[in-house]
Short mmCIF file of C-alpha atoms in Angstrom, two decimals:
data_model
loop_
_atom_site.label_atom_id
_atom_site.label_comp_id
_atom_site.label_asym_id
_atom_site.label_seq_id
_atom_site.Cartn_x
_atom_site.Cartn_y
_atom_site.Cartn_z
CA MET A 1158 -1.03 118.02 -76.33
CA SER A 1159 -2.55 120.04 -79.35
CA GLN A 1160 -3.60 119.88 -82.90
CA LEU A 1161 -1.27 121.08 -84.96
CA PHE A 1162 -2.43 124.79 -86.00
CA THR A 1163 -4.34 124.67 -82.83
CA PRO A 1164 -2.70 125.08 -79.60
CA ALA A 1165 -3.19 122.79 -76.86
CA ARG A 1166 -4.35 119.35 -75.92
CA THR A 1167 -22.76 100.91 -65.14
CA ARG A 1168 -21.58 98.92 -64.02
CA GLY A 1169 -22.97 100.50 -60.44
CA PHE A 1170 -25.84 97.18 -60.43
CA LEU A 1171 -22.72 94.83 -59.97
CA ARG A 1172 -20.90 97.42 -57.90
CA ALA A 1173 -23.87 97.31 -55.77
CA THR A 1174 -24.66 93.42 -55.35
CA ALA A 1175 -20.54 93.08 -54.71
CA ALA A 1176 -20.40 95.56 -52.23
CA ALA A 1177 -24.03 93.47 -50.21
CA VAL A 1178 -22.22 90.59 -50.66
CA ALA A 1179 -19.16 92.01 -48.98
CA LEU A 1180 -21.32 93.36 -46.13
CA SER A 1181 -23.07 90.05 -45.31
CA SER A 1182 -19.65 88.51 -45.25
CA VAL A 1183 -18.81 90.78 -43.46
CA LEU A 1184 -21.89 90.85 -40.54
CA LEU A 1185 -22.01 86.77 -40.75
CA THR A 1186 -18.10 86.39 -39.39
CA ALA A 1187 -19.20 89.24 -36.41
CA ALA A 1188 -22.01 87.30 -35.55
CA CYS A 1189 -19.86 84.33 -34.84
CA GLY A 1190 -18.06 85.99 -32.15
CA THR A 1191 -14.47 87.75 -32.09
CA SER A 1192 -13.11 85.17 -30.09
CA ASP A 1193 -10.01 84.21 -32.82
CA ASP A 1194 -9.84 87.91 -34.28
CA GLY A 1195 -6.16 87.81 -33.06
CA ASP A 1196 -5.27 84.78 -34.98
CA ARG A 1197 -6.52 86.43 -38.65
CA ASP A 1198 -5.48 89.54 -38.03
CA ALA A 1199 -1.86 87.64 -36.96
CA LYS A 1200 -2.52 85.68 -40.52
CA ALA A 1201 -3.28 88.68 -42.76
CA THR A 1202 0.11 90.55 -41.14
CA ALA A 1203 2.27 87.41 -41.88
CA ALA A 1204 0.57 87.51 -45.12
CA ALA A 1205 1.59 90.63 -46.52
CA PRO A 1206 3.93 90.80 -49.02
CA ALA A 1207 7.61 91.95 -48.31
CA GLY A 1208 7.71 95.60 -48.16
CA PHE A 1209 3.86 95.89 -47.98
CA PRO A 1210 2.28 97.99 -46.73
CA VAL A 1211 3.22 100.90 -48.74
CA THR A 1212 1.91 105.14 -48.38
CA ILE A 1213 3.02 106.93 -51.61
CA ASP A 1214 1.96 111.01 -51.74
CA ASN A 1215 1.06 111.76 -54.78
CA CYS A 1216 -0.07 115.20 -56.39
CA GLY A 1217 -1.51 115.62 -52.34
CA VAL A 1218 -3.26 112.14 -52.88
CA LYS A 1219 -1.91 110.09 -50.30
CA THR A 1220 -2.34 106.30 -50.48
CA THR A 1221 -1.71 102.91 -48.42
CA TYR A 1222 -0.91 100.02 -50.44
CA ASP A 1223 -1.39 96.56 -48.78
CA GLU A 1224 -0.46 94.83 -51.77
CA PRO A 1225 0.63 95.54 -55.10
CA PRO A 1226 -1.77 96.48 -57.90
CA SER A 1227 -2.77 93.19 -59.66
CA ARG A 1228 -5.07 95.11 -62.44
CA VAL A 1229 -3.83 98.39 -63.82
CA VAL A 1230 -5.22 101.02 -66.56
CA THR A 1231 -2.39 103.02 -68.31
CA ILE A 1232 -3.75 106.30 -69.55
CA HIS A 1233 -1.25 108.09 -71.95
CA GLN A 1234 1.63 105.84 -73.16
CA HIS A 1235 4.34 106.64 -70.94
CA PRO A 1236 3.56 105.61 -68.14
CA ALA A 1237 2.54 102.69 -70.09
CA GLU A 1238 6.18 101.80 -71.18
CA LEU A 1239 7.20 102.41 -67.65
CA MET A 1240 5.08 99.49 -66.48
CA LEU A 1241 6.32 97.37 -69.14
CA ALA A 1242 10.19 98.16 -68.65
CA LEU A 1243 9.98 97.32 -65.30
CA GLY A 1244 8.15 94.25 -66.71
CA LEU A 1245 5.04 94.67 -65.31
CA LYS A 1246 3.14 93.70 -68.21
CA ASP A 1247 1.29 90.74 -66.34
CA ARG A 1248 -0.46 93.69 -63.73
CA MET A 1249 -1.83 95.48 -67.24
CA VAL A 1250 -5.23 95.20 -67.89
CA GLY A 1251 -5.76 98.16 -70.55
CA THR A 1252 -3.97 101.44 -71.77
CA ALA A 1253 -4.78 104.50 -74.14
CA PHE A 1254 -3.70 106.66 -75.71
CA PRO A 1255 -0.58 106.51 -77.53
CA ASP A 1256 1.49 109.08 -78.57
CA SER A 1257 4.13 107.58 -80.67
CA ALA A 1258 5.81 104.49 -81.74
CA VAL A 1259 6.32 102.30 -79.21
CA LEU A 1260 10.17 101.37 -78.45
CA PRO A 1261 10.87 98.56 -80.07
CA GLU A 1262 11.87 96.40 -77.32
CA LEU A 1263 8.24 96.88 -75.67
CA ARG A 1264 6.50 96.64 -79.07
CA LYS A 1265 5.22 93.01 -78.66
CA ASP A 1266 4.03 93.62 -74.99
CA TYR A 1267 2.09 96.84 -75.90
CA GLU A 1268 0.54 95.36 -78.78
CA ALA A 1269 -0.13 92.22 -76.34
CA ILE A 1270 -2.48 94.83 -73.86
CA PRO A 1271 -6.32 95.51 -74.95
CA GLU A 1272 -6.21 99.06 -75.97
CA LEU A 1273 -9.24 101.21 -74.46
CA ALA A 1274 -9.23 104.24 -76.69
CA LYS A 1275 -6.98 106.45 -79.03
CA LYS A 1276 -7.99 109.13 -77.00
CA GLU A 1277 -8.71 109.22 -72.59
CA PRO A 1278 -11.25 107.04 -72.85
CA SER A 1279 -14.65 107.75 -70.49
CA PHE A 1280 -14.89 106.70 -66.52
CA GLU A 1281 -17.39 103.77 -67.73
CA LYS A 1282 -14.92 102.30 -70.81
CA ILE A 1283 -12.30 102.21 -67.76
CA LEU A 1284 -14.65 100.77 -65.32
CA ASP A 1285 -15.27 97.90 -67.80
CA ALA A 1286 -11.78 96.59 -67.53
CA GLU A 1287 -12.28 96.54 -63.49
CA PRO A 1288 -8.58 97.99 -62.50
CA ASP A 1289 -7.58 98.55 -58.88
CA PHE A 1290 -5.13 101.41 -60.40
CA VAL A 1291 -5.53 103.59 -62.97
CA TYR A 1292 -1.90 105.35 -63.89
CA GLY A 1293 -2.32 108.85 -65.46
CA GLY A 1294 0.24 110.24 -68.06
CA TYR A 1295 -1.48 113.66 -68.61
CA GLY A 1296 -3.38 116.00 -65.87
CA SER A 1297 -6.29 115.30 -68.13
CA ALA A 1298 -6.14 111.55 -68.10
CA PHE A 1299 -8.22 112.52 -64.97
CA SER A 1300 -10.28 115.20 -65.72
CA GLU A 1301 -12.93 116.12 -63.43
CA ASN A 1302 -15.13 117.93 -66.45
CA GLU A 1303 -14.95 114.17 -67.94
CA GLY A 1304 -16.34 112.12 -65.10
CA ARG A 1305 -12.81 110.85 -64.17
CA SER A 1306 -11.33 112.99 -61.13
CA ARG A 1307 -9.11 110.89 -58.68
CA LYS A 1308 -12.01 111.54 -56.53
CA ALA A 1309 -14.17 109.54 -58.80
CA PHE A 1310 -11.95 106.52 -58.79
CA ALA A 1311 -11.20 106.45 -55.16
CA ASP A 1312 -15.50 106.62 -54.79
CA ALA A 1313 -15.47 103.28 -56.72
CA GLY A 1314 -12.52 101.50 -54.82
CA ILE A 1315 -10.07 102.40 -57.57
CA ASP A 1316 -6.60 103.46 -56.40
CA THR A 1317 -4.65 106.38 -59.14
CA TYR A 1318 -1.18 107.41 -59.64
CA LEU A 1319 -0.36 110.85 -61.64
CA ASN A 1320 2.51 111.30 -63.36
CA ARG A 1321 4.60 113.96 -61.03
CA GLU A 1322 5.22 116.05 -63.90
CA TYR A 1323 1.88 117.09 -63.79
CA CYS A 1324 2.09 117.70 -59.61
CA GLY A 1325 2.68 121.53 -60.79
CA LYS A 1326 5.85 121.21 -57.97
CA GLY A 1327 8.04 123.58 -60.03
CA GLN A 1328 10.89 122.51 -62.69
CA VAL A 1329 10.78 118.84 -63.42
CA THR A 1330 14.56 117.29 -63.71
CA MET A 1331 15.76 114.26 -64.80
CA LYS A 1332 15.56 113.40 -61.01
CA ASP A 1333 11.81 113.52 -61.19
CA THR A 1334 12.13 110.70 -63.75
CA TYR A 1335 14.09 108.44 -61.50
CA ASP A 1336 12.11 109.39 -58.79
CA GLU A 1337 9.10 108.45 -60.48
CA ILE A 1338 10.60 104.99 -61.75
CA ARG A 1339 11.46 104.24 -58.27
CA THR A 1340 7.90 105.31 -56.51
CA ILE A 1341 6.15 102.74 -59.09
CA GLY A 1342 9.04 100.26 -57.98
CA LYS A 1343 8.35 100.40 -54.77
CA ILE A 1344 4.29 100.11 -55.43
CA PHE A 1345 4.47 96.94 -57.53
CA GLY A 1346 6.93 95.59 -55.10
CA VAL A 1347 9.52 95.45 -57.45
CA PRO A 1348 12.23 97.77 -56.09
CA GLU A 1349 15.22 96.22 -57.22
CA ARG A 1350 13.96 95.90 -61.32
CA ALA A 1351 13.37 100.23 -60.76
CA ASP A 1352 17.07 100.61 -59.02
CA LYS A 1353 18.44 98.67 -61.76
CA LEU A 1354 16.43 100.65 -64.56
CA VAL A 1355 17.45 103.89 -62.89
CA THR A 1356 21.06 102.42 -63.15
CA GLU A 1357 20.96 102.22 -66.83
CA LEU A 1358 19.04 105.60 -67.51
CA GLN A 1359 21.98 107.77 -65.66
CA GLY A 1360 24.70 105.86 -67.40
CA ARG A 1361 23.08 106.59 -70.51
CA VAL A 1362 22.65 110.17 -69.81
CA ALA A 1363 26.32 110.61 -68.15
CA LYS A 1364 27.33 109.10 -71.23
CA ALA A 1365 25.46 111.86 -73.43
CA THR A 1366 26.34 115.07 -70.87
CA ALA A 1367 30.26 114.02 -71.12
CA GLU A 1368 30.64 113.73 -74.88
CA VAL A 1369 29.22 117.58 -74.88
CA GLU A 1370 31.32 118.51 -71.86
CA GLY A 1371 32.68 122.19 -72.35
CA GLU A 1372 30.94 123.19 -75.47
CA HIS A 1373 28.53 126.53 -75.99
CA GLU A 1374 24.84 125.95 -74.80
CA VAL A 1375 23.03 126.11 -78.18
CA PRO A 1376 19.50 128.50 -78.21
CA VAL A 1377 16.69 125.79 -78.60
CA PHE A 1378 13.21 126.54 -79.66
CA VAL A 1379 10.37 123.76 -78.92
CA TYR A 1380 8.29 123.79 -81.45
CA ASP A 1381 5.05 121.32 -80.63
CA SER A 1382 1.85 122.86 -82.94
CA GLY A 1383 0.19 125.98 -83.76
CA ASP A 1384 -0.38 128.86 -86.14
CA LYS A 1385 -1.40 131.62 -85.13
CA SER A 1386 0.72 131.56 -81.74
CA ALA A 1387 3.56 129.23 -81.07
CA PHE A 1388 2.72 126.09 -78.37
CA THR A 1389 6.05 125.05 -76.87
CA ALA A 1390 8.01 123.61 -73.79
CA GLY A 1391 7.95 126.19 -70.86
CA GLY A 1392 10.23 125.59 -67.85
CA LYS A 1393 8.40 123.54 -65.54
CA GLY A 1394 8.88 120.71 -67.88
CA LEU A 1395 11.04 118.21 -68.07
CA GLY A 1396 12.16 119.09 -71.66
CA THR A 1397 14.27 122.52 -70.65
CA ASP A 1398 16.20 120.09 -68.67
CA LEU A 1399 16.59 117.74 -71.41
CA ILE A 1400 18.06 120.25 -73.56
CA ARG A 1401 20.37 121.29 -70.89
CA LEU A 1402 21.90 118.35 -70.15
CA ALA A 1403 22.04 118.07 -73.85
CA GLY A 1404 24.13 121.37 -73.85
CA GLY A 1405 21.63 123.89 -74.64
CA GLU A 1406 19.23 126.48 -73.74
CA ASN A 1407 15.51 126.14 -73.65
CA VAL A 1408 14.97 130.05 -75.05
CA PHE A 1409 11.82 129.95 -73.18
CA ALA A 1410 12.96 127.84 -69.97
CA ASP A 1411 11.29 131.58 -68.46
CA LEU A 1412 7.47 129.96 -69.16
CA ASP A 1413 5.77 129.36 -66.23
CA ASP A 1414 4.53 125.97 -67.26
CA VAL A 1415 5.03 122.50 -68.59
CA PHE A 1416 3.37 123.78 -71.96
CA GLY A 1417 2.08 127.24 -73.55
CA ASP A 1418 1.91 129.82 -76.21
CA VAL A 1419 4.35 132.27 -77.27
CA SER A 1420 4.12 134.92 -80.02
CA TRP A 1421 6.30 134.48 -83.33
CA GLU A 1422 8.00 137.87 -82.66
CA GLN A 1423 8.64 136.27 -79.36
CA VAL A 1424 10.45 133.44 -81.19
CA VAL A 1425 11.96 135.95 -83.49
CA GLU A 1426 13.36 137.92 -80.53
CA ARG A 1427 15.28 134.95 -79.20
CA ARG A 1428 17.19 133.87 -82.36
CA PRO A 1429 16.77 130.20 -81.22
CA GLU A 1430 19.86 127.97 -83.25
CA VAL A 1431 17.94 124.49 -83.28
CA ILE A 1432 14.63 124.12 -83.03
CA ALA A 1433 13.40 120.45 -81.89
CA ILE A 1434 10.06 119.73 -82.97
CA TYR A 1435 7.82 117.11 -81.11
CA ASP A 1436 6.50 114.46 -82.75
CA TYR A 1437 2.91 112.64 -81.87
CA ALA A 1438 0.04 111.18 -83.12
CA GLY A 1439 -2.62 113.40 -84.40
CA ALA A 1440 -0.68 116.70 -84.27
CA GLY A 1441 0.30 116.77 -88.31
CA SER A 1442 3.76 115.45 -89.84
CA VAL A 1443 7.33 116.11 -89.07
CA GLU A 1444 7.62 117.47 -92.46
CA GLU A 1445 4.70 119.21 -92.39
CA LYS A 1446 5.73 121.19 -89.24
CA LYS A 1447 8.77 121.73 -91.18
CA LYS A 1448 7.39 123.29 -94.26
CA PHE A 1449 5.08 125.60 -92.02
CA LEU A 1450 8.13 127.05 -90.26
CA LEU A 1451 10.31 127.27 -93.57
CA SER A 1452 7.68 128.98 -95.11
CA GLN A 1453 7.00 132.07 -92.33
CA PRO A 1454 8.40 134.78 -94.22
CA ALA A 1455 8.69 136.47 -90.48
CA LEU A 1456 10.91 133.68 -89.25
CA ALA A 1457 13.59 133.88 -92.25
CA ASP A 1458 15.97 135.51 -90.16
CA VAL A 1459 15.91 133.31 -87.61
CA PRO A 1460 19.27 131.20 -87.30
CA ALA A 1461 17.71 127.73 -86.77
CA ILE A 1462 15.68 128.52 -90.16
CA ARG A 1463 17.94 129.95 -92.32
CA ASN A 1464 20.65 127.02 -91.72
CA LYS A 1465 17.64 124.07 -91.16
CA ARG A 1466 18.86 123.24 -88.15
CA PHE A 1467 16.12 120.34 -86.76
CA VAL A 1468 15.74 117.84 -84.13
CA VAL A 1469 12.83 115.51 -84.29
CA LEU A 1470 11.94 113.65 -80.91
CA PRO A 1471 9.14 111.62 -80.46
CA LEU A 1472 6.50 113.17 -77.45
CA THR A 1473 6.96 110.44 -75.41
CA ALA A 1474 10.61 111.03 -74.89
CA THR A 1475 9.89 114.18 -73.14
CA LEU A 1476 8.39 113.17 -70.65
CA VAL A 1477 8.91 111.94 -66.97
CA GLY A 1478 9.47 108.14 -68.44
CA ILE A 1479 12.04 105.66 -69.34
CA ARG A 1480 12.58 107.49 -73.07
CA SER A 1481 13.77 110.85 -71.69
CA ALA A 1482 17.46 109.25 -71.30
CA TYR A 1483 17.15 108.46 -74.96
CA ALA A 1484 16.15 112.29 -75.41
CA VAL A 1485 19.26 113.83 -74.10
CA GLU A 1486 21.49 111.38 -76.72
CA ASP A 1487 19.53 112.53 -79.41
CA LEU A 1488 19.08 116.39 -78.44
CA ALA A 1489 23.20 116.40 -77.64
CA ARG A 1490 23.88 114.78 -81.07
CA GLY A 1491 21.66 117.15 -83.00
CA LEU A 1492 22.64 120.24 -80.94
CA HIS A 1493 26.82 119.54 -81.18
CA PRO A 1494 27.28 116.77 -84.06
CA GLU A 1495 31.09 117.47 -83.90
CA SER A 1496 30.73 115.98 -80.59
CA PHE A 1497 30.00 112.90 -81.89
CA ARG A 1498 31.90 112.20 -85.43
#
């Protein structure tokens, strides 16, 4: 994300030694002959966990898992919360880049996991945690310019997974949230937990949408940040679908991106009735954002400004992760308060 008023956001020796030891072991085994190769292969197959191997195609990167990852680093908060909600705390060796206050029911477990950095950690810092799997929330998790490309991790023998919202395959919907949860459940060998979690979230969404069924669609402008221009949620991000499910319409659903900049003139022209403010660390407080919006003469006649109608959402709740179902309910209450009296 971006700052408020500013849009948009070796262990080589040890590894070499480990590789040499592994190679020596292979050569020694080969020297002992091949008479029992079949037995070893049979034992290895028998020892494979149920449901494995698993092959996953994630954003064009195909990975086969012979067993569930056991040492995971998450970059950004929503992957961490998803992991914790699936009961995978024991697999997590590091988190990074918290956006919002952690869900109360997950806070204790989250705080027990080492935080590697307030933003995206360096490649070397991640290697120090000795992960076998890195799960990124935004595309910046695997920034090539900062040495964290998925290829760099693969070359180090570490598998990676990127939240599907950043695969660039068109509009993201709540179905992607459910698919993400089930995919992570499959990778970690806990599909039953994933199915149970999806069912719970689907029920929460269904209850909220039922409350606003038949109501008029409220025009909504998402304000992330920005002063010279407005940084907002576009049509490809999950935010647009959350607004739709809550009985609203994203006035910038035609913006062909997950997030992007629009002019204040465009905001005025589209006359939103409600402004959804995304709240996250490092982008200014909600009160600062409200004060800025209310102080702009050009926005004075915008219905949402004139009537001071704001809905505040933690940024983490608007992304592909477990909180998106909560966001539908919060949005529905903000857009159609009369339906919840």
